């Protein structure tokens, strides 16, 4: 028997548990043992799952009970010129997806944007949040707690920042619901996405709140953060990075490259993304921003569940009269809560690190936070390209035929 088969047999007989395998073998052998066990129990063939290109040990902090790797096709869109607050120059955007036609659509949008001279993008707000919930006796104690927090932000900042070398506490916003007090802490987490950083820092600050007020901590997260759930507070207040990208496309480029007009695209956006989304009660007023956000997240090692917040975006399109008596197209997308980082988490994995290298945004930037800001700006431009391409396909009635031509 191979080492992997021997370990699998020990798990099968109850001598070992799955999570204990790394204590008895290297990480790749442990993963192989789990594959042997799963194959025997399910009759599945995991040969491809087990054919991965990196040492399993590098994924130790990213996954438990590893059996291999799920390989998602990765493509690249661009190049496109980005005039950002942090991003500057031409970028190619790596996207990992299984949705046929997505790369082609984004690439078309980026090509049109590039023909117009590129896009502008800015991070307009930055703050990773964690919102613990406290119990009080009633509104009197709630008011006392809120007042203390308002007068002692520096004490909370000192406690929170004692847990990190990089994070900075920006603000604490209180909310009261009956005998519950929620404190929404917001942090500048620099080039890290920063959820773990914010959680650890907030726990330290909560100890101070409990020591100095009548409030008792119930849960370190009270869902007012709000992480990995659709939430209006993220649309209004932002979470992670709030970022906007825009471009003005000359009318002749719209007609030549997108086979429609600025007026037609603007009308499609208004009736679909604005009125249609309002009627549906949507938190995202866009066509498919989640497509680009999700594909970029998988490619660059972001937390894929936070696509929920990343899709919290508003797309605007406006026909602007030009000197020729026609109309140019102003297009923008504003992502309220894009949670990205270039250090930590999945960004350390080999293929994801390589994708960040394609962007030139791997690791920490100088100044701190600039690489993550730049990544947010490039993703926003990619989302803008996707919105532009899809709306043009709808306005020109080419959507179905495009998918049919690409065999999707």
CSV table of C-alpha atoms in Angstrom, one decimal:
chain,number,residue,atom,x,y,z
A,1,UNK,CA,0.0,0.0,0.0
A,2,UNK,CA,1.1,3.6,-0.6
A,3,UNK,CA,1.5,6.0,2.2
A,4,UNK,CA,-1.7,7.7,1.1
A,5,UNK,CA,-3.6,4.4,1.1
A,6,UNK,CA,-2.3,3.4,4.5
A,7,UNK,CA,-3.4,6.7,6.0
A,8,UNK,CA,-6.8,6.4,4.3
A,9,UNK,CA,-7.2,3.0,5.9
A,10,UNK,CA,-6.4,4.4,9.3
A,11,UNK,CA,-9.2,7.0,8.8
A,12,UNK,CA,-11.6,4.3,7.6
A,13,UNK,CA,-11.0,2.3,10.8
A,14,UNK,CA,-11.3,5.3,13.0
A,15,UNK,CA,-7.7,5.4,14.1
A,16,UNK,CA,-7.3,8.9,12.6
A,17,UNK,CA,-9.6,11.8,11.7
A,18,UNK,CA,-9.5,13.6,8.4
A,19,UNK,CA,-8.1,16.8,9.9
A,20,UNK,CA,-5.3,14.9,11.7
A,21,UNK,CA,-3.7,13.6,8.5
A,22,UNK,CA,-1.2,16.5,8.3
A,23,UNK,CA,0.2,15.4,11.7
A,24,UNK,CA,1.3,12.1,10.2
A,25,UNK,CA,2.4,13.0,6.6
A,26,UNK,CA,3.2,16.0,4.4
A,27,UNK,CA,0.3,18.0,3.1
A,28,UNK,CA,0.3,16.5,-0.4
A,29,UNK,CA,0.2,12.9,1.0
A,30,UNK,CA,-2.5,13.9,3.4
A,31,UNK,CA,-4.6,15.3,0.5
A,32,UNK,CA,-3.9,12.1,-1.5
A,33,UNK,CA,-5.1,10.0,1.4
A,34,UNK,CA,-8.4,12.0,1.6
A,35,UNK,CA,-8.9,11.5,-2.2
A,36,UNK,CA,-8.3,7.7,-1.8
A,37,UNK,CA,-10.9,7.7,1.0
A,38,UNK,CA,-13.5,9.8,-0.9
A,39,UNK,CA,-13.0,7.7,-4.1
A,40,UNK,CA,-13.6,4.5,-2.2
A,41,UNK,CA,-16.7,5.9,-0.5
A,42,UNK,CA,-18.3,7.5,-3.6
A,43,UNK,CA,-16.9,5.7,-6.6
A,44,UNK,CA,-15.8,9.1,-8.0
A,45,UNK,CA,-12.7,9.4,-10.0
A,46,UNK,CA,-10.7,12.3,-8.5
A,47,UNK,CA,-7.6,12.1,-10.8
A,48,UNK,CA,-8.1,15.6,-12.2
A,49,UNK,CA,-8.9,17.1,-8.8
A,50,UNK,CA,-5.6,15.7,-7.6
A,51,UNK,CA,-3.6,17.1,-10.5
A,52,UNK,CA,-2.8,20.5,-9.2
A,53,UNK,CA,0.4,22.5,-9.8
A,54,UNK,CA,1.3,23.8,-6.3
A,55,UNK,CA,2.5,22.3,-3.0
A,56,UNK,CA,-0.5,21.7,-0.9
A,57,UNK,CA,1.2,23.2,2.1
A,58,UNK,CA,0.9,26.7,0.5
A,59,UNK,CA,-2.9,26.3,0.8
A,60,UNK,CA,-2.9,25.4,4.5
A,61,UNK,CA,-4.2,28.7,5.6
A,62,UNK,CA,-6.9,28.8,2.9
A,63,UNK,CA,-8.6,25.4,3.3
A,64,UNK,CA,-9.1,22.4,5.6
A,65,UNK,CA,-9.4,18.7,4.6
A,66,UNK,CA,-7.9,19.4,1.2
A,67,UNK,CA,-8.3,16.8,-1.5
A,68,UNK,CA,-7.0,18.7,-4.4
A,69,UNK,CA,-8.0,21.8,-6.4
A,70,UNK,CA,-10.9,23.0,-8.5
A,71,UNK,CA,-9.5,24.4,-11.7
A,72,UNK,CA,-11.6,27.3,-13.2
A,73,UNK,CA,-10.6,28.5,-16.7
A,74,UNK,CA,-8.9,31.9,-16.6
A,75,UNK,CA,-8.8,34.4,-19.5
A,76,UNK,CA,-7.6,37.9,-19.8
A,77,UNK,CA,-9.4,41.0,-21.1
A,78,UNK,CA,-7.9,44.3,-22.3
A,79,UNK,CA,-5.6,46.1,-22.4
A,80,UNK,CA,-7.3,49.2,-21.2
A,81,UNK,CA,-6.0,52.5,-20.0
A,82,UNK,CA,-7.1,53.5,-16.5
A,83,UNK,CA,-6.7,57.0,-15.1
A,84,UNK,CA,-7.2,56.3,-11.5
A,85,UNK,CA,-6.4,57.7,-8.1
A,86,UNK,CA,-4.1,54.6,-7.6
A,87,UNK,CA,-4.2,52.8,-11.0
A,88,UNK,CA,-2.4,54.5,-13.8
A,89,UNK,CA,-1.6,53.2,-17.3
A,90,UNK,CA,-2.6,50.1,-19.3
A,91,UNK,CA,-3.9,47.0,-17.6
A,92,UNK,CA,-5.0,43.5,-18.6
A,93,UNK,CA,-7.7,42.1,-16.4
A,94,UNK,CA,-7.5,38.4,-15.5
A,95,UNK,CA,-11.0,36.8,-15.2
A,96,UNK,CA,-11.7,33.2,-14.1
A,97,UNK,CA,-15.2,32.0,-15.1
A,98,UNK,CA,-17.2,29.1,-16.6
A,99,UNK,CA,-19.6,31.5,-18.3
A,100,UNK,CA,-19.1,31.4,-22.0
A,101,UNK,CA,-19.2,34.8,-23.8
A,102,UNK,CA,-18.3,36.7,-20.6
A,103,UNK,CA,-14.7,37.3,-21.5
A,104,UNK,CA,-15.6,38.2,-25.1
A,105,UNK,CA,-18.2,40.7,-23.8
A,106,UNK,CA,-15.9,42.4,-21.3
A,107,UNK,CA,-13.1,42.4,-23.9
A,108,UNK,CA,-15.3,44.2,-26.4
A,109,UNK,CA,-16.3,46.7,-23.8
A,110,UNK,CA,-12.7,47.4,-22.8
A,111,UNK,CA,-11.7,47.7,-26.5
A,112,UNK,CA,-14.4,50.4,-27.0
A,113,UNK,CA,-13.3,52.2,-23.8
A,114,UNK,CA,-9.7,52.1,-25.0
A,115,UNK,CA,-10.8,53.6,-28.4
A,116,UNK,CA,-12.3,56.5,-26.4
A,117,UNK,CA,-9.0,57.1,-24.6
A,118,UNK,CA,-9.5,54.9,-21.6
A,119,UNK,CA,-11.6,55.3,-18.4
A,120,UNK,CA,-11.3,57.3,-15.2
A,121,UNK,CA,-11.8,55.6,-11.8
A,122,UNK,CA,-11.6,56.7,-8.2
A,123,UNK,CA,-12.0,55.0,-4.8
A,124,UNK,CA,-14.2,57.5,-3.1
A,125,UNK,CA,-14.5,55.8,0.3
A,126,UNK,CA,-12.6,53.1,2.2
A,127,UNK,CA,-13.6,51.3,5.3
A,128,UNK,CA,-13.9,47.6,6.3
A,129,UNK,CA,-16.6,47.2,8.9
A,130,UNK,CA,-17.4,44.9,11.8
A,131,UNK,CA,-20.6,45.6,13.9
A,132,UNK,CA,-20.9,43.9,17.2
A,133,UNK,CA,-24.2,43.9,19.1
A,134,UNK,CA,-24.5,44.6,22.8
A,135,UNK,CA,-27.4,44.0,25.3
A,136,UNK,CA,-28.5,46.8,27.6
A,137,UNK,CA,-31.5,47.0,30.1
A,138,UNK,CA,-33.3,49.6,28.0
A,139,UNK,CA,-33.1,52.9,26.1
A,140,UNK,CA,-31.6,54.8,29.0
A,141,UNK,CA,-28.6,52.4,29.1
A,142,UNK,CA,-28.5,52.4,25.3
A,143,UNK,CA,-28.2,56.2,25.3
A,144,UNK,CA,-25.6,56.1,28.0
A,145,UNK,CA,-23.5,53.6,25.9
A,146,UNK,CA,-23.9,55.6,22.7
A,147,UNK,CA,-22.8,58.8,24.5
A,148,UNK,CA,-19.8,57.2,26.0
A,149,UNK,CA,-18.7,55.8,22.6
A,150,UNK,CA,-19.1,59.2,21.0
A,151,UNK,CA,-16.9,60.8,23.7
A,152,UNK,CA,-14.2,58.1,23.8
A,153,UNK,CA,-13.4,57.2,20.2
A,154,UNK,CA,-9.6,57.6,21.0
A,155,UNK,CA,-9.8,55.0,23.7
A,156,UNK,CA,-11.5,52.6,21.3
A,157,UNK,CA,-8.9,53.4,18.6
A,158,UNK,CA,-6.1,52.7,21.0
A,159,UNK,CA,-7.5,49.3,21.9
A,160,UNK,CA,-8.3,48.3,18.4
A,161,UNK,CA,-5.1,49.4,16.8
A,162,UNK,CA,-3.0,47.6,19.5
A,163,UNK,CA,-3.9,44.4,17.7
A,164,UNK,CA,-2.5,45.3,14.3
A,165,UNK,CA,0.5,46.9,12.7
A,166,UNK,CA,-1.4,48.2,9.7
A,167,UNK,CA,-5.1,48.7,10.4
A,168,UNK,CA,-6.5,52.1,11.5
A,169,UNK,CA,-9.9,52.7,13.1
A,170,UNK,CA,-11.7,55.3,11.2
A,171,UNK,CA,-15.0,55.6,12.9
A,172,UNK,CA,-17.6,53.9,15.1
A,173,UNK,CA,-21.3,54.5,14.2
A,174,UNK,CA,-23.9,53.5,16.8
A,175,UNK,CA,-27.4,52.2,16.1
A,176,UNK,CA,-30.0,51.5,18.8
A,177,UNK,CA,-32.9,49.0,18.5
A,178,UNK,CA,-34.8,48.6,21.8
A,179,UNK,CA,-32.4,47.0,24.2
A,180,UNK,CA,-29.8,46.2,21.5
A,181,UNK,CA,-26.9,48.5,20.7
A,182,UNK,CA,-25.0,48.0,17.5
A,183,UNK,CA,-21.6,49.7,17.0
A,184,UNK,CA,-20.4,49.7,13.4
A,185,UNK,CA,-16.6,49.9,13.4
A,186,UNK,CA,-14.9,51.0,10.2
A,187,UNK,CA,-11.2,50.4,9.5
A,188,UNK,CA,-8.6,51.4,6.9
A,189,UNK,CA,-7.0,47.9,6.4
A,190,UNK,CA,-4.5,49.1,3.8
A,191,UNK,CA,-3.7,46.5,1.1
A,192,UNK,CA,-5.5,43.7,2.9
A,193,UNK,CA,-9.2,43.0,2.4
A,194,UNK,CA,-9.0,43.1,6.2
A,195,UNK,CA,-12.0,41.2,7.5
A,196,UNK,CA,-9.9,39.2,10.0
A,197,UNK,CA,-8.0,42.3,11.0
A,198,UNK,CA,-11.2,44.2,11.7
A,199,UNK,CA,-12.7,41.3,13.7
A,200,UNK,CA,-9.7,40.9,16.0
A,201,UNK,CA,-9.4,44.7,16.4
A,202,UNK,CA,-13.1,45.1,17.2
A,203,UNK,CA,-12.9,42.3,19.8
A,204,UNK,CA,-10.3,44.3,21.7
A,205,UNK,CA,-12.4,47.4,21.5
A,206,UNK,CA,-15.5,45.6,22.7
A,207,UNK,CA,-13.7,44.7,25.9
A,208,UNK,CA,-13.3,48.5,26.6
A,209,UNK,CA,-16.9,49.1,25.9
A,210,UNK,CA,-18.0,46.4,28.3
A,211,UNK,CA,-15.6,47.7,31.0
A,212,UNK,CA,-16.8,51.3,30.7
A,213,UNK,CA,-20.5,51.1,29.9
A,214,UNK,CA,-23.6,49.1,31.0
A,215,UNK,CA,-23.5,47.2,27.7
A,216,UNK,CA,-22.8,43.4,27.5
A,217,UNK,CA,-21.5,41.9,24.3
A,218,UNK,CA,-23.8,39.4,22.7
A,219,UNK,CA,-22.1,38.7,19.4
A,220,UNK,CA,-19.0,40.1,17.8
A,221,UNK,CA,-21.0,40.4,14.5
A,222,UNK,CA,-24.5,41.7,14.8
A,223,UNK,CA,-25.1,41.6,11.0
A,224,UNK,CA,-25.0,45.4,10.7
A,225,UNK,CA,-21.5,45.0,9.2
A,226,UNK,CA,-22.9,43.5,6.8
A,227,UNK,CA,-20.7,40.7,5.5
A,228,UNK,CA,-21.7,38.4,2.6
A,229,UNK,CA,-25.4,39.3,2.7
A,230,UNK,CA,-27.4,41.8,0.6
A,231,UNK,CA,-27.8,44.9,2.7
A,232,UNK,CA,-28.9,48.4,2.1
A,233,UNK,CA,-26.4,49.8,4.7
A,234,UNK,CA,-23.6,48.7,2.4
A,235,UNK,CA,-25.2,50.4,-0.6
A,236,UNK,CA,-25.6,53.7,1.4
A,237,UNK,CA,-22.6,53.7,3.7
A,238,UNK,CA,-20.2,51.5,1.8
A,239,UNK,CA,-18.0,48.6,2.9
A,240,UNK,CA,-14.5,47.8,1.8
A,241,UNK,CA,-13.9,50.2,-1.1
A,242,UNK,CA,-16.6,52.4,-2.8
A,243,UNK,CA,-15.3,52.9,-6.3
A,244,UNK,CA,-16.6,54.6,-9.4
A,245,UNK,CA,-15.4,54.3,-13.0
A,246,UNK,CA,-16.7,56.4,-16.0
A,247,UNK,CA,-16.0,57.2,-19.6
A,248,UNK,CA,-17.3,59.3,-22.4
A,249,UNK,CA,-17.5,57.5,-25.7
A,250,UNK,CA,-17.9,59.5,-28.9
A,251,UNK,CA,-21.1,58.9,-30.8
A,252,UNK,CA,-19.3,57.6,-33.9
A,253,UNK,CA,-17.5,55.0,-31.9
A,254,UNK,CA,-20.8,53.9,-30.4
A,255,UNK,CA,-22.3,53.4,-33.8
A,256,UNK,CA,-19.2,51.8,-35.4
A,257,UNK,CA,-18.2,49.5,-32.6
A,258,UNK,CA,-21.4,48.8,-30.8
A,259,UNK,CA,-23.8,49.0,-33.7
A,260,UNK,CA,-26.3,51.2,-31.9
A,261,UNK,CA,-26.6,54.8,-30.6
A,262,UNK,CA,-25.9,56.6,-27.4
A,263,UNK,CA,-29.6,57.4,-27.0
A,264,UNK,CA,-30.6,53.8,-27.4
A,265,UNK,CA,-28.1,52.6,-24.8
A,266,UNK,CA,-29.1,55.3,-22.4
A,267,UNK,CA,-32.8,54.4,-22.8
A,268,UNK,CA,-32.1,50.7,-22.3
A,269,UNK,CA,-30.1,51.5,-19.1
A,270,UNK,CA,-32.9,53.7,-17.7
A,271,UNK,CA,-35.7,51.2,-18.4
A,272,UNK,CA,-33.7,48.1,-17.5
A,273,UNK,CA,-31.2,49.0,-14.8
A,274,UNK,CA,-33.0,51.8,-13.1
A,275,UNK,CA,-36.7,51.4,-13.5
A,276,UNK,CA,-36.7,47.6,-13.8
A,277,UNK,CA,-34.4,47.2,-10.8
A,278,UNK,CA,-36.5,49.6,-8.7
A,279,UNK,CA,-39.7,47.6,-9.6
A,280,UNK,CA,-37.9,44.4,-8.6
A,281,UNK,CA,-36.8,45.9,-5.3
A,282,UNK,CA,-33.2,45.2,-6.2
A,283,UNK,CA,-30.2,46.4,-4.2
A,284,UNK,CA,-28.1,46.4,-7.4
A,285,UNK,CA,-29.1,48.8,-10.2
A,286,UNK,CA,-27.0,47.2,-12.9
A,287,UNK,CA,-27.0,44.7,-15.7
A,288,UNK,CA,-24.4,42.1,-14.5
A,289,UNK,CA,-21.7,43.7,-12.4
A,290,UNK,CA,-21.5,40.5,-10.4
A,291,UNK,CA,-20.2,38.7,-13.5
A,292,UNK,CA,-17.0,40.7,-13.7
A,293,UNK,CA,-16.6,41.1,-9.9
A,294,UNK,CA,-17.0,37.3,-9.4
A,295,UNK,CA,-14.6,36.4,-12.2
A,296,UNK,CA,-12.0,38.9,-11.0
A,297,UNK,CA,-12.4,37.6,-7.4
A,298,UNK,CA,-11.7,34.0,-8.4
A,299,UNK,CA,-8.7,35.0,-10.6
A,300,UNK,CA,-7.0,37.2,-8.0
A,301,UNK,CA,-7.8,35.3,-4.7
A,302,UNK,CA,-10.5,37.4,-3.2
A,303,UNK,CA,-13.3,36.0,-0.9
A,304,UNK,CA,-15.8,34.8,-3.5
A,305,UNK,CA,-18.7,35.1,-1.1
A,306,UNK,CA,-18.2,38.8,-1.0
A,307,UNK,CA,-19.4,39.0,-4.6
A,308,UNK,CA,-22.8,39.6,-2.8
A,309,UNK,CA,-21.6,43.1,-1.8
A,310,UNK,CA,-19.6,43.6,-4.9
A,311,UNK,CA,-22.7,43.4,-7.0
A,312,UNK,CA,-24.1,46.3,-5.0
A,313,UNK,CA,-23.6,48.7,-7.9
A,314,UNK,CA,-25.4,51.4,-9.9
A,315,UNK,CA,-24.9,51.9,-13.6
A,316,UNK,CA,-25.7,55.2,-15.3
A,317,UNK,CA,-25.8,56.0,-19.0
A,318,UNK,CA,-26.5,59.4,-20.5
A,319,UNK,CA,-26.6,60.7,-24.1
A,320,UNK,CA,-24.7,64.0,-24.3
A,321,UNK,CA,-25.1,66.2,-27.3
A,322,UNK,CA,-21.9,66.9,-29.2
A,323,UNK,CA,-20.8,69.5,-31.7
A,324,UNK,CA,-21.8,67.4,-34.6
A,325,UNK,CA,-25.5,67.5,-33.6
A,326,UNK,CA,-25.4,63.8,-32.5
A,327,UNK,CA,-24.8,62.4,-29.0
A,328,UNK,CA,-21.8,61.0,-27.2
A,329,UNK,CA,-22.4,58.4,-24.5
A,330,UNK,CA,-21.5,59.0,-20.8
A,331,UNK,CA,-21.2,55.7,-19.0
A,332,UNK,CA,-20.4,55.0,-15.3
A,333,UNK,CA,-20.6,52.2,-12.8
A,334,UNK,CA,-20.4,52.9,-9.0
A,335,UNK,CA,-19.7,49.9,-6.8
A,336,UNK,CA,-20.6,50.8,-3.2
A,337,UNK,CA,-19.0,47.9,-1.4
A,338,UNK,CA,-16.1,46.2,-3.2
A,339,UNK,CA,-14.0,44.2,-0.8
A,340,UNK,CA,-10.6,43.5,-2.2
A,341,UNK,CA,-7.0,43.1,-1.1
A,342,UNK,CA,-3.6,42.4,-2.6
A,343,UNK,CA,-2.1,40.8,0.5
A,344,UNK,CA,-3.3,38.0,2.7
A,345,UNK,CA,-6.0,35.4,2.2
A,346,UNK,CA,-6.3,33.7,-1.2
A,347,UNK,CA,-4.0,36.3,-2.8
A,348,UNK,CA,-1.1,34.2,-1.6
A,349,UNK,CA,-2.1,31.1,-3.6
A,350,UNK,CA,0.1,30.5,-6.6
A,351,UNK,CA,-2.3,31.0,-9.6
A,352,UNK,CA,-3.9,34.0,-7.8
A,353,UNK,CA,-0.5,35.6,-7.2
A,354,UNK,CA,0.3,35.2,-10.8
A,355,UNK,CA,-2.9,36.9,-11.8
A,356,UNK,CA,-2.1,39.8,-9.5
A,357,UNK,CA,1.3,39.9,-11.3
A,358,UNK,CA,-0.4,40.3,-14.6
A,359,UNK,CA,-2.0,43.4,-13.1
A,360,UNK,CA,1.3,44.5,-11.5
A,361,UNK,CA,-0.5,44.7,-8.2
A,362,UNK,CA,0.8,41.8,-6.1
A,363,UNK,CA,1.6,42.4,-2.5
A,364,UNK,CA,1.6,45.7,-0.6
A,365,UNK,CA,1.8,49.0,-2.4
A,366,UNK,CA,3.6,52.2,-1.6
A,367,UNK,CA,1.9,54.0,0.0
A,368,UNK,CA,0.1,51.3,1.9
A,369,UNK,CA,-3.3,50.6,0.4
A,370,UNK,CA,-2.5,51.8,-3.1
A,371,UNK,CA,-2.3,48.4,-4.6
A,372,UNK,CA,-5.8,47.4,-3.3
A,373,UNK,CA,-7.1,50.8,-4.4
A,374,UNK,CA,-5.7,50.2,-7.9
A,375,UNK,CA,-7.2,46.7,-8.0
A,376,UNK,CA,-10.6,48.1,-7.1
A,377,UNK,CA,-10.3,50.8,-9.8
A,378,UNK,CA,-9.3,48.3,-12.5
A,379,UNK,CA,-12.2,45.9,-11.5
A,380,UNK,CA,-14.6,48.8,-11.7
A,381,UNK,CA,-13.4,49.6,-15.2
A,382,UNK,CA,-13.9,45.9,-16.1
A,383,UNK,CA,-17.4,46.1,-14.7
A,384,UNK,CA,-18.1,49.2,-16.7
A,385,UNK,CA,-16.9,47.4,-19.8
A,386,UNK,CA,-19.3,44.5,-19.1
A,387,UNK,CA,-22.2,46.9,-18.5
A,388,UNK,CA,-21.5,48.8,-21.7
A,389,UNK,CA,-21.1,45.7,-23.8
A,390,UNK,CA,-24.3,44.0,-22.5
A,391,UNK,CA,-26.4,47.1,-22.8
A,392,UNK,CA,-25.2,47.7,-26.3
A,393,UNK,CA,-26.1,44.1,-27.2
A,394,UNK,CA,-29.6,44.6,-25.8
A,395,UNK,CA,-30.1,48.0,-27.4
A,396,UNK,CA,-29.0,46.6,-30.8
A,397,UNK,CA,-31.0,43.3,-30.2
A,398,UNK,CA,-27.8,41.3,-30.7
A,399,UNK,CA,-27.7,39.5,-27.3
A,400,UNK,CA,-29.3,36.2,-28.3
A,401,UNK,CA,-27.5,36.1,-31.6
A,402,UNK,CA,-24.1,36.8,-29.9
A,403,UNK,CA,-24.6,33.8,-27.6
A,404,UNK,CA,-25.8,31.6,-30.4
A,405,UNK,CA,-22.7,32.6,-32.6
A,406,UNK,CA,-20.4,31.7,-29.7
A,407,UNK,CA,-22.1,28.4,-29.2
A,408,UNK,CA,-23.1,29.2,-25.6
